[in-house]
Amino acid sequence: MSNKKIFVTQPSLAPLEEYVEILRGVWERGILTHNGPLVQQLEKDLESKLGLDYFTVVSNGTIAIQMAIKALELKGEIITTPFTWVATVSAIKWEECTPVFCDIDPDTLNMDPAKIEALITDKTVAIMPVHVFGNPCDVEAIAAIAQKHGLKVIYDAAHAIGSTYKGNSLLTYGDISATSLHATKLLNTAEGGGCITTDAALDARLKRIRFFGHDENKDIVEDGFNGKLTEVHAALGLANLKYYDEVLEDRKNKYQYYIERLQEVEGVRFQEVKGGETNYSYFPIIFESEEQLLQVEKALNAADIFPRRYFYPSVNTYTKVVAYQACPVSEDISERILCLPLYLNLKEGEQDKICEIINTL
Ligand code: T4K
């Protein structure tokens, strides 16, 4: 085995020649952006591959969340999870809403639906859960609470392309799902993202917001901004999409192999997937203590293996950005969770080495 460094992830990339072949058309047309033919093709192909009504591709996953908030005209408090990447919360803040943190379920790592209602006030306008590491939230319980209180639901589905619930793409749930096509995600356009909805009028609005608020005559009819994806990025998405099934299957196998090899390790447990199917996009392990985590991390780093502490620290503790609200479960889990390397090019011998190091500590 080579001594190359092993990171938490590596982008899944189609063969370069296939990407270049798609780019040839971009060069010929000279259309680089502004809802070009490849962006439209990518949207159509994603809709049919994932069984979605409307997928509007955008320039990144953070903008997708902001666009969802804008399209639903939300102003007020948004109940979200502290166990996430900071982008969930910064998007809420950039849209001048206030994040209110709901603690998580210690097993699924998703927002605990039983804790939502106590946080609802007369200022609450929406719930924004995250399908953490692609693990489906309890979408039915969340929909019932939202309906009872007249709230919108936006899913931060940054990790969730490929996850399903009752056989449907997880992205079909909520008023809007906002996903990411970042380099580190299951399907990538280098940078990119998308807003998914089942509502045609809402989708048309999202497309206007993405493009400065223009209508088809270039009149300004919305408070829009620039959320466009370029043709060069869409080309990469189209090239990579051809390998989507292979990537998903490979991750599933590697995810299950980790479970087999690590389930006997003392003091270690895994994220619980209930009521749906994950896309196996991350492999988090939860230790008994931060001390145990640090010991494992140190041993892996010494072998040039670099897992990541997703998500650490818990976002409610970023006091330069948010007012602290206690979320003891998220704060506790954040300190003792580590995501192991998981990607298409991770070799069997490399995965064995990771498991051996963890097993022998
Ligand atoms: N909501 C949630 C729940 C999210 O997790 C995210 C993003 C968002 C919203 C916002 O979506 P975007 O606006 O990003 O589309 C990464 C990603 O930058 C970020 O997209 C992701 N979540 C977050 C969980 O992870 P870092 O700081 O860990 O990335 P970095 O550069 O350390 O990369 C991790 C490893 O991946 C590296 O060790 C090497 C490898 N890598 C990375 C890049 C960028 C490559 O091999 N090639 C690459 O091009 O944030």
Coordinates of C-alpha atoms and ligand atoms in Angstrom, one line a residue:
M1 CA 0.0 0.0 0.0
S2 CA 1.3 3.5 -0.8
N3 CA 2.0 6.1 1.8
K4 CA -0.3 8.7 0.4
K5 CA -2.5 10.7 2.7
I6 CA -6.0 9.5 3.2
F7 CA -8.5 12.3 3.8
V8 CA -12.1 12.1 5.0
T9 CA -13.3 12.2 1.4
Q10 CA -12.3 12.7 -2.2
P11 CA -14.5 13.9 -5.0
S12 CA -16.1 11.2 -7.2
L13 CA -15.1 12.2 -10.8
A14 CA -16.0 10.9 -14.2
P15 CA -13.1 10.1 -16.5
L16 CA -11.6 13.4 -17.7
E17 CA -12.2 12.6 -21.4
E18 CA -15.9 12.3 -20.8
Y19 CA -16.0 15.7 -19.1
V20 CA -13.9 17.3 -21.9
E21 CA -16.3 15.8 -24.5
I22 CA -19.2 17.6 -22.8
L23 CA -17.2 20.8 -22.6
R24 CA -16.6 20.7 -26.3
G25 CA -20.2 21.8 -26.8
V26 CA -19.8 24.7 -24.4
W27 CA -16.8 25.9 -26.4
E28 CA -18.7 25.6 -29.6
R29 CA -21.8 27.5 -28.3
G30 CA -19.9 30.1 -26.4
I31 CA -22.7 30.1 -23.8
L32 CA -21.1 29.8 -20.4
T33 CA -23.9 30.8 -18.1
H34 CA -27.4 32.2 -17.8
N35 CA -29.5 29.1 -17.7
G36 CA -27.7 27.5 -20.6
P37 CA -28.5 24.2 -22.3
L38 CA -26.4 22.1 -19.9
V39 CA -27.9 23.6 -16.8
Q40 CA -31.3 22.8 -18.2
Q41 CA -30.2 19.3 -19.1
L42 CA -28.8 18.7 -15.6
E43 CA -32.0 19.8 -14.0
K44 CA -34.0 17.5 -16.3
D45 CA -31.7 14.5 -15.7
L46 CA -31.7 15.0 -11.9
E47 CA -35.5 15.2 -11.9
S48 CA -35.8 12.0 -13.8
K49 CA -33.0 10.1 -12.0
L50 CA -34.3 11.0 -8.5
G51 CA -38.0 11.1 -9.3
L52 CA -38.5 14.8 -8.5
D53 CA -40.9 17.4 -9.9
Y54 CA -38.6 20.4 -9.9
F55 CA -34.9 20.7 -9.3
T56 CA -33.5 24.2 -9.7
V57 CA -29.7 24.0 -9.8
V58 CA -27.8 26.9 -8.1
S59 CA -24.3 28.0 -7.4
N60 CA -23.9 26.3 -4.0
G61 CA -25.8 24.7 -1.1
T62 CA -25.7 27.8 1.1
I63 CA -27.3 30.0 -1.6
A64 CA -29.9 27.2 -2.0
I65 CA -31.0 27.6 1.6
Q66 CA -31.1 31.4 1.3
M67 CA -33.1 31.2 -1.8
A68 CA -35.6 28.8 -0.1
I69 CA -36.1 31.3 2.7
K70 CA -36.5 34.2 0.3
A71 CA -38.9 32.3 -2.0
L72 CA -41.1 31.5 1.0
E73 CA -40.9 35.2 2.2
L74 CA -39.9 34.2 5.7
K75 CA -39.2 36.8 8.3
G76 CA -38.9 35.7 12.0
E77 CA -37.7 32.8 13.9
I78 CA -36.6 29.6 12.2
I79 CA -36.3 26.5 14.4
T80 CA -33.2 24.6 13.3
T81 CA -30.6 22.1 14.6
P82 CA -27.3 23.0 16.2
F83 CA -25.8 19.7 14.9
T84 CA -24.9 20.9 11.5
W85 CA -22.4 22.8 9.3
V86 CA -22.4 26.5 10.1
A87 CA -23.9 27.2 6.6
T88 CA -27.4 26.2 7.8
V89 CA -27.3 29.0 10.4
S90 CA -25.4 31.6 8.4
A91 CA -28.0 31.3 5.6
I92 CA -30.8 31.9 8.1
K93 CA -29.0 34.9 9.4
W94 CA -28.1 36.3 6.0
E95 CA -31.9 36.3 5.3
E96 CA -32.4 38.3 8.4
C97 CA -34.2 35.6 10.3
T98 CA -33.4 34.3 13.8
P99 CA -32.1 30.8 14.3
V100 CA -33.7 29.0 17.3
F101 CA -32.0 25.7 18.2
C102 CA -33.8 22.5 18.8
D103 CA -31.7 19.8 20.3
I104 CA -31.1 16.5 18.6
D105 CA -32.0 12.8 19.0
P106 CA -28.8 11.2 20.3
D107 CA -29.2 8.1 18.1
T108 CA -30.3 9.5 14.7
L109 CA -28.4 12.8 15.2
N110 CA -31.3 14.6 13.6
M111 CA -33.5 17.3 15.2
D112 CA -35.7 15.7 17.9
P113 CA -39.3 16.3 16.8
A114 CA -40.5 15.9 20.4
K115 CA -38.6 19.0 21.3
I116 CA -39.9 21.3 18.5
E117 CA -43.3 22.4 19.9
A118 CA -41.8 23.9 23.1
L119 CA -39.8 26.3 21.0
I120 CA -42.6 27.6 18.9
T121 CA -43.5 31.3 19.6
D122 CA -45.7 33.9 17.8
K123 CA -42.5 34.8 15.8
T124 CA -41.8 31.3 14.5
V125 CA -42.2 31.1 10.7
A126 CA -40.5 27.8 9.8
I127 CA -38.7 24.6 10.8
M128 CA -35.4 23.9 9.1
P129 CA -34.2 20.4 10.0
V130 CA -31.0 18.8 8.5
H131 CA -30.9 15.2 7.2
V132 CA -27.6 14.8 9.0
F133 CA -25.1 12.7 7.0
G134 CA -28.0 11.7 4.7
N135 CA -30.0 10.1 7.5
P136 CA -33.7 10.8 6.9
C137 CA -35.4 13.0 9.5
D138 CA -38.8 12.0 10.9
V139 CA -40.4 13.8 8.0
E140 CA -44.0 12.8 9.0
A141 CA -43.7 14.0 12.6
I142 CA -42.2 17.3 11.4
A143 CA -44.9 17.8 8.7
A144 CA -47.6 17.2 11.3
I145 CA -46.1 19.8 13.7
A146 CA -45.7 22.3 10.8
Q147 CA -49.3 21.8 9.7
K148 CA -50.7 22.2 13.2
H149 CA -48.9 25.5 13.7
G150 CA -49.0 26.9 10.2
L151 CA -45.3 26.8 9.7
K152 CA -43.2 26.2 6.5
V153 CA -40.6 23.4 6.4
I154 CA -37.3 23.8 4.6
Y155 CA -35.0 20.8 4.7
D156 CA -31.3 21.4 4.7
A157 CA -30.8 18.4 2.5
A158 CA -27.1 19.3 1.7
H159 CA -26.1 15.6 2.4
A160 CA -29.3 13.9 1.1
I161 CA -29.1 13.3 -2.6
G162 CA -29.7 9.5 -2.9
S163 CA -31.5 9.1 0.5
T164 CA -35.0 7.8 0.4
Y165 CA -38.1 7.7 2.6
K166 CA -40.8 5.2 1.9
G167 CA -39.3 4.6 -1.5
N168 CA -39.3 8.3 -2.5
S169 CA -36.4 10.6 -2.8
L170 CA -36.0 12.4 0.6
L171 CA -35.8 15.6 -1.4
T172 CA -39.5 15.6 -2.1
Y173 CA -40.3 16.4 1.6
G174 CA -40.9 19.8 3.0
D175 CA -42.0 23.0 1.1
I176 CA -38.4 23.2 -0.3
S177 CA -35.4 21.0 0.1
A178 CA -32.0 22.7 -0.3
T179 CA -29.2 20.4 -1.4
S180 CA -25.5 20.7 -2.1
L181 CA -23.5 19.6 -5.1
H182 CA -20.1 20.5 -3.5
A183 CA -17.0 18.6 -4.3
T184 CA -17.3 16.6 -1.1
K185 CA -20.8 15.4 -1.8
L186 CA -22.1 12.1 -3.3
L187 CA -22.8 13.9 -6.6
N188 CA -20.7 17.0 -7.4
T189 CA -20.4 19.9 -9.8
A190 CA -17.3 21.2 -7.9
E191 CA -19.4 24.0 -6.3
G192 CA -23.2 23.8 -6.7
G193 CA -26.5 23.1 -5.1
G194 CA -30.2 22.9 -5.7
C195 CA -33.7 23.8 -4.6
I196 CA -36.2 21.1 -4.9
T197 CA -40.0 21.5 -4.6
T198 CA -43.2 19.9 -5.8
D199 CA -44.9 23.3 -6.4
A200 CA -44.6 24.6 -10.0
A201 CA -45.3 28.3 -9.0
L202 CA -42.7 28.1 -6.2
D203 CA -40.2 26.6 -8.6
A204 CA -40.8 29.4 -11.2
R205 CA -40.2 31.9 -8.4
L206 CA -36.9 30.2 -7.3
K207 CA -35.7 30.3 -10.9
R208 CA -36.5 34.1 -11.0
I209 CA -34.7 34.7 -7.7
R210 CA -31.7 32.8 -9.0
F211 CA -31.4 35.2 -11.9
F212 CA -31.6 38.7 -10.3
G213 CA -35.4 38.5 -10.1
H214 CA -35.9 38.7 -13.9
D215 CA -39.0 37.4 -15.6
E216 CA -38.7 36.0 -19.2
N217 CA -38.8 39.5 -20.6
K218 CA -35.9 40.5 -18.3
D219 CA -38.2 42.8 -16.2
I220 CA -37.4 42.7 -12.5
V221 CA -40.3 41.1 -10.8
E222 CA -38.7 39.7 -7.6
D223 CA -36.1 40.6 -5.1
G224 CA -33.6 38.2 -6.6
F225 CA -29.9 37.8 -6.6
N226 CA -27.2 35.8 -8.4
G227 CA -27.5 32.1 -7.7
K228 CA -26.7 30.8 -11.2
L229 CA -24.7 27.7 -11.9
T230 CA -22.3 27.9 -14.9
E231 CA -22.3 25.6 -17.9
V232 CA -18.8 24.4 -17.0
H233 CA -20.1 23.2 -13.6
A234 CA -23.2 21.7 -15.1
A235 CA -21.0 19.8 -17.6
L236 CA -19.2 18.2 -14.6
G237 CA -22.5 17.4 -13.0
L238 CA -23.7 15.7 -16.2
A239 CA -20.5 13.7 -16.5
N240 CA -20.6 12.6 -12.9
L241 CA -24.3 11.8 -12.9
K242 CA -23.5 8.8 -15.3
Y243 CA -21.6 7.2 -12.4
Y244 CA -24.2 8.0 -9.7
D245 CA -25.4 4.4 -9.2
E246 CA -21.9 3.1 -9.0
V247 CA -20.9 5.7 -6.5
L248 CA -23.9 5.0 -4.3
E249 CA -23.5 1.2 -4.4
D250 CA -19.8 1.5 -3.6
R251 CA -20.4 3.7 -0.6
K252 CA -23.1 1.4 0.7
N253 CA -20.6 -1.5 0.5
K254 CA -17.9 0.4 2.3
Y255 CA -20.3 1.7 4.9
Q256 CA -21.5 -1.8 5.7
Y257 CA -17.9 -3.1 5.8
Y258 CA -17.0 -0.4 8.4
I259 CA -20.0 -1.6 10.5
E260 CA -18.9 -5.2 10.3
R261 CA -15.3 -4.5 11.2
L262 CA -16.0 -1.9 14.0
Q263 CA -19.1 -3.2 15.7
E264 CA -17.2 -5.1 18.4
V265 CA -15.0 -2.1 19.3
E266 CA -15.7 -1.2 22.9
G267 CA -17.3 2.2 23.5
V268 CA -18.2 2.8 19.9
R269 CA -21.6 3.2 18.3
F270 CA -23.0 4.3 15.0
Q271 CA -25.7 6.7 13.7
E272 CA -29.1 5.0 13.8
V273 CA -31.0 5.1 10.6
K274 CA -34.8 4.8 11.2
G275 CA -37.8 5.0 8.8
G276 CA -35.9 5.6 5.6
E277 CA -32.7 4.8 3.8
T278 CA -29.5 6.8 4.0
N279 CA -27.2 7.5 1.0
Y280 CA -24.2 6.3 2.9
S281 CA -22.5 9.6 2.2
Y282 CA -20.6 9.8 5.5
F283 CA -19.4 7.3 8.1
P284 CA -19.7 8.8 11.5
I285 CA -18.6 6.9 14.7
I286 CA -19.6 8.0 18.1
F287 CA -17.2 7.3 20.9
E288 CA -17.9 7.0 24.6
S289 CA -15.7 10.0 25.4
E290 CA -13.8 12.8 23.7
E291 CA -10.6 11.3 25.2
Q292 CA -11.2 8.0 23.2
L293 CA -11.9 10.1 20.1
L294 CA -8.7 12.0 20.4
Q295 CA -6.7 8.8 21.0
V296 CA -8.1 7.3 17.8
E297 CA -7.6 10.5 15.8
K298 CA -4.0 10.7 16.9
A299 CA -3.3 7.1 15.9
L300 CA -4.9 7.6 12.5
N301 CA -3.1 10.9 11.9
A302 CA 0.2 9.2 12.7
A303 CA -0.6 6.8 9.8
D304 CA -1.4 9.7 7.5
I305 CA -5.2 9.2 7.8
F306 CA -7.3 12.3 8.4
P307 CA -10.9 11.7 9.5
R308 CA -12.9 14.8 10.3
R309 CA -14.8 15.9 13.4
Y310 CA -18.1 16.6 11.6
F311 CA -19.8 18.5 13.3
Y312 CA -17.6 20.0 16.0
P313 CA -18.3 22.2 17.8
S314 CA -22.1 22.3 18.0
V315 CA -23.2 25.4 16.1
N316 CA -25.2 26.8 19.1
T317 CA -21.8 27.4 20.8
Y318 CA -20.5 29.7 18.0
T319 CA -21.1 32.7 20.2
K320 CA -19.5 35.1 17.7
V321 CA -22.3 34.3 15.3
V322 CA -25.3 33.3 17.5
A323 CA -26.6 33.9 21.0
Y324 CA -25.9 30.7 23.0
Q325 CA -28.9 28.5 23.6
A326 CA -28.2 25.3 25.5
C327 CA -28.5 22.0 23.5
P328 CA -26.9 19.5 25.8
V329 CA -27.3 16.4 23.5
S330 CA -25.8 18.1 20.5
E331 CA -22.9 19.7 22.5
D332 CA -22.1 16.3 24.0
I333 CA -22.3 14.3 20.7
S334 CA -20.2 16.9 18.9
E335 CA -17.3 16.3 21.2
R336 CA -17.1 12.6 20.6
I337 CA -18.1 12.0 16.9
L338 CA -15.7 11.4 14.1
C339 CA -16.3 10.9 10.4
L340 CA -14.1 8.2 8.8
P341 CA -12.8 8.3 5.3
L342 CA -15.4 7.2 2.8
Y343 CA -15.2 7.7 -0.9
L344 CA -15.1 5.8 -4.2
N345 CA -11.3 5.6 -4.5
L346 CA -10.7 4.4 -1.0
K347 CA -9.0 1.1 -1.4
E348 CA -10.0 -2.1 0.5
G349 CA -6.5 -2.2 2.0
E350 CA -6.8 1.4 3.2
Q351 CA -10.2 0.7 4.8
D352 CA -8.7 -2.4 6.5
K353 CA -5.8 -0.3 7.9
I354 CA -8.3 2.2 9.3
C355 CA -10.3 -0.5 11.0
E356 CA -7.2 -2.3 12.3
I357 CA -5.9 0.9 13.9
I358 CA -9.3 1.5 15.6
N359 CA -9.6 -2.1 16.6
T360 CA -6.2 -2.3 18.3
L361 CA -6.6 0.8 20.5
Ligands
T4K1 N1 -25.7 22.4 5.1 C1 -24.9 21.4 5.5 C2 -25.5 20.5 6.5 C3 -23.6 21.2 5.0 O1 -22.9 20.2 5.5 C4 -23.1 22.1 4.1 C5 -21.8 21.9 3.6 C6 -24.0 23.2 3.6 C7 -25.2 23.3 4.2 C8 -23.5 24.1 2.6 O2 -23.3 23.6 1.3 P1 -22.2 24.3 0.3 O3 -22.5 25.7 0.3 O4 -20.9 23.9 0.8 O5 -22.6 23.6 -1.0 C9 -16.9 20.7 3.6 C10 -17.6 21.4 2.5 O6 -17.0 22.6 2.1 C11 -19.0 21.7 2.8 O7 -19.7 21.7 1.5 C12 -19.7 20.7 3.6 N2 -21.0 21.0 4.0 C13 -18.9 20.4 4.9 C14 -19.6 19.4 5.8 O8 -17.6 19.9 4.5 P2 -14.6 21.2 4.8 O9 -14.1 22.5 5.4 O10 -14.6 20.0 5.7 O11 -13.9 20.9 3.5 P3 -12.3 20.5 3.3 O12 -11.8 21.5 2.2 O13 -11.6 20.4 4.5 O14 -12.5 19.1 2.6 C15 -12.6 17.9 3.3 C16 -11.8 16.9 2.6 O15 -12.2 16.7 1.3 C17 -10.3 17.3 2.5 O16 -9.6 16.8 3.5 C18 -9.9 16.8 1.1 C19 -11.2 16.5 0.4 N3 -11.4 17.5 -0.7 C20 -12.0 18.7 -0.6 C21 -12.2 19.5 -1.6 C22 -12.8 20.9 -1.4 C23 -10.9 17.1 -2.0 O17 -10.3 16.0 -2.2 N4 -11.1 17.9 -3.0 C24 -11.7 19.1 -2.9 O18 -11.9 19.9 -3.9 O19 -16.1 21.6 4.3

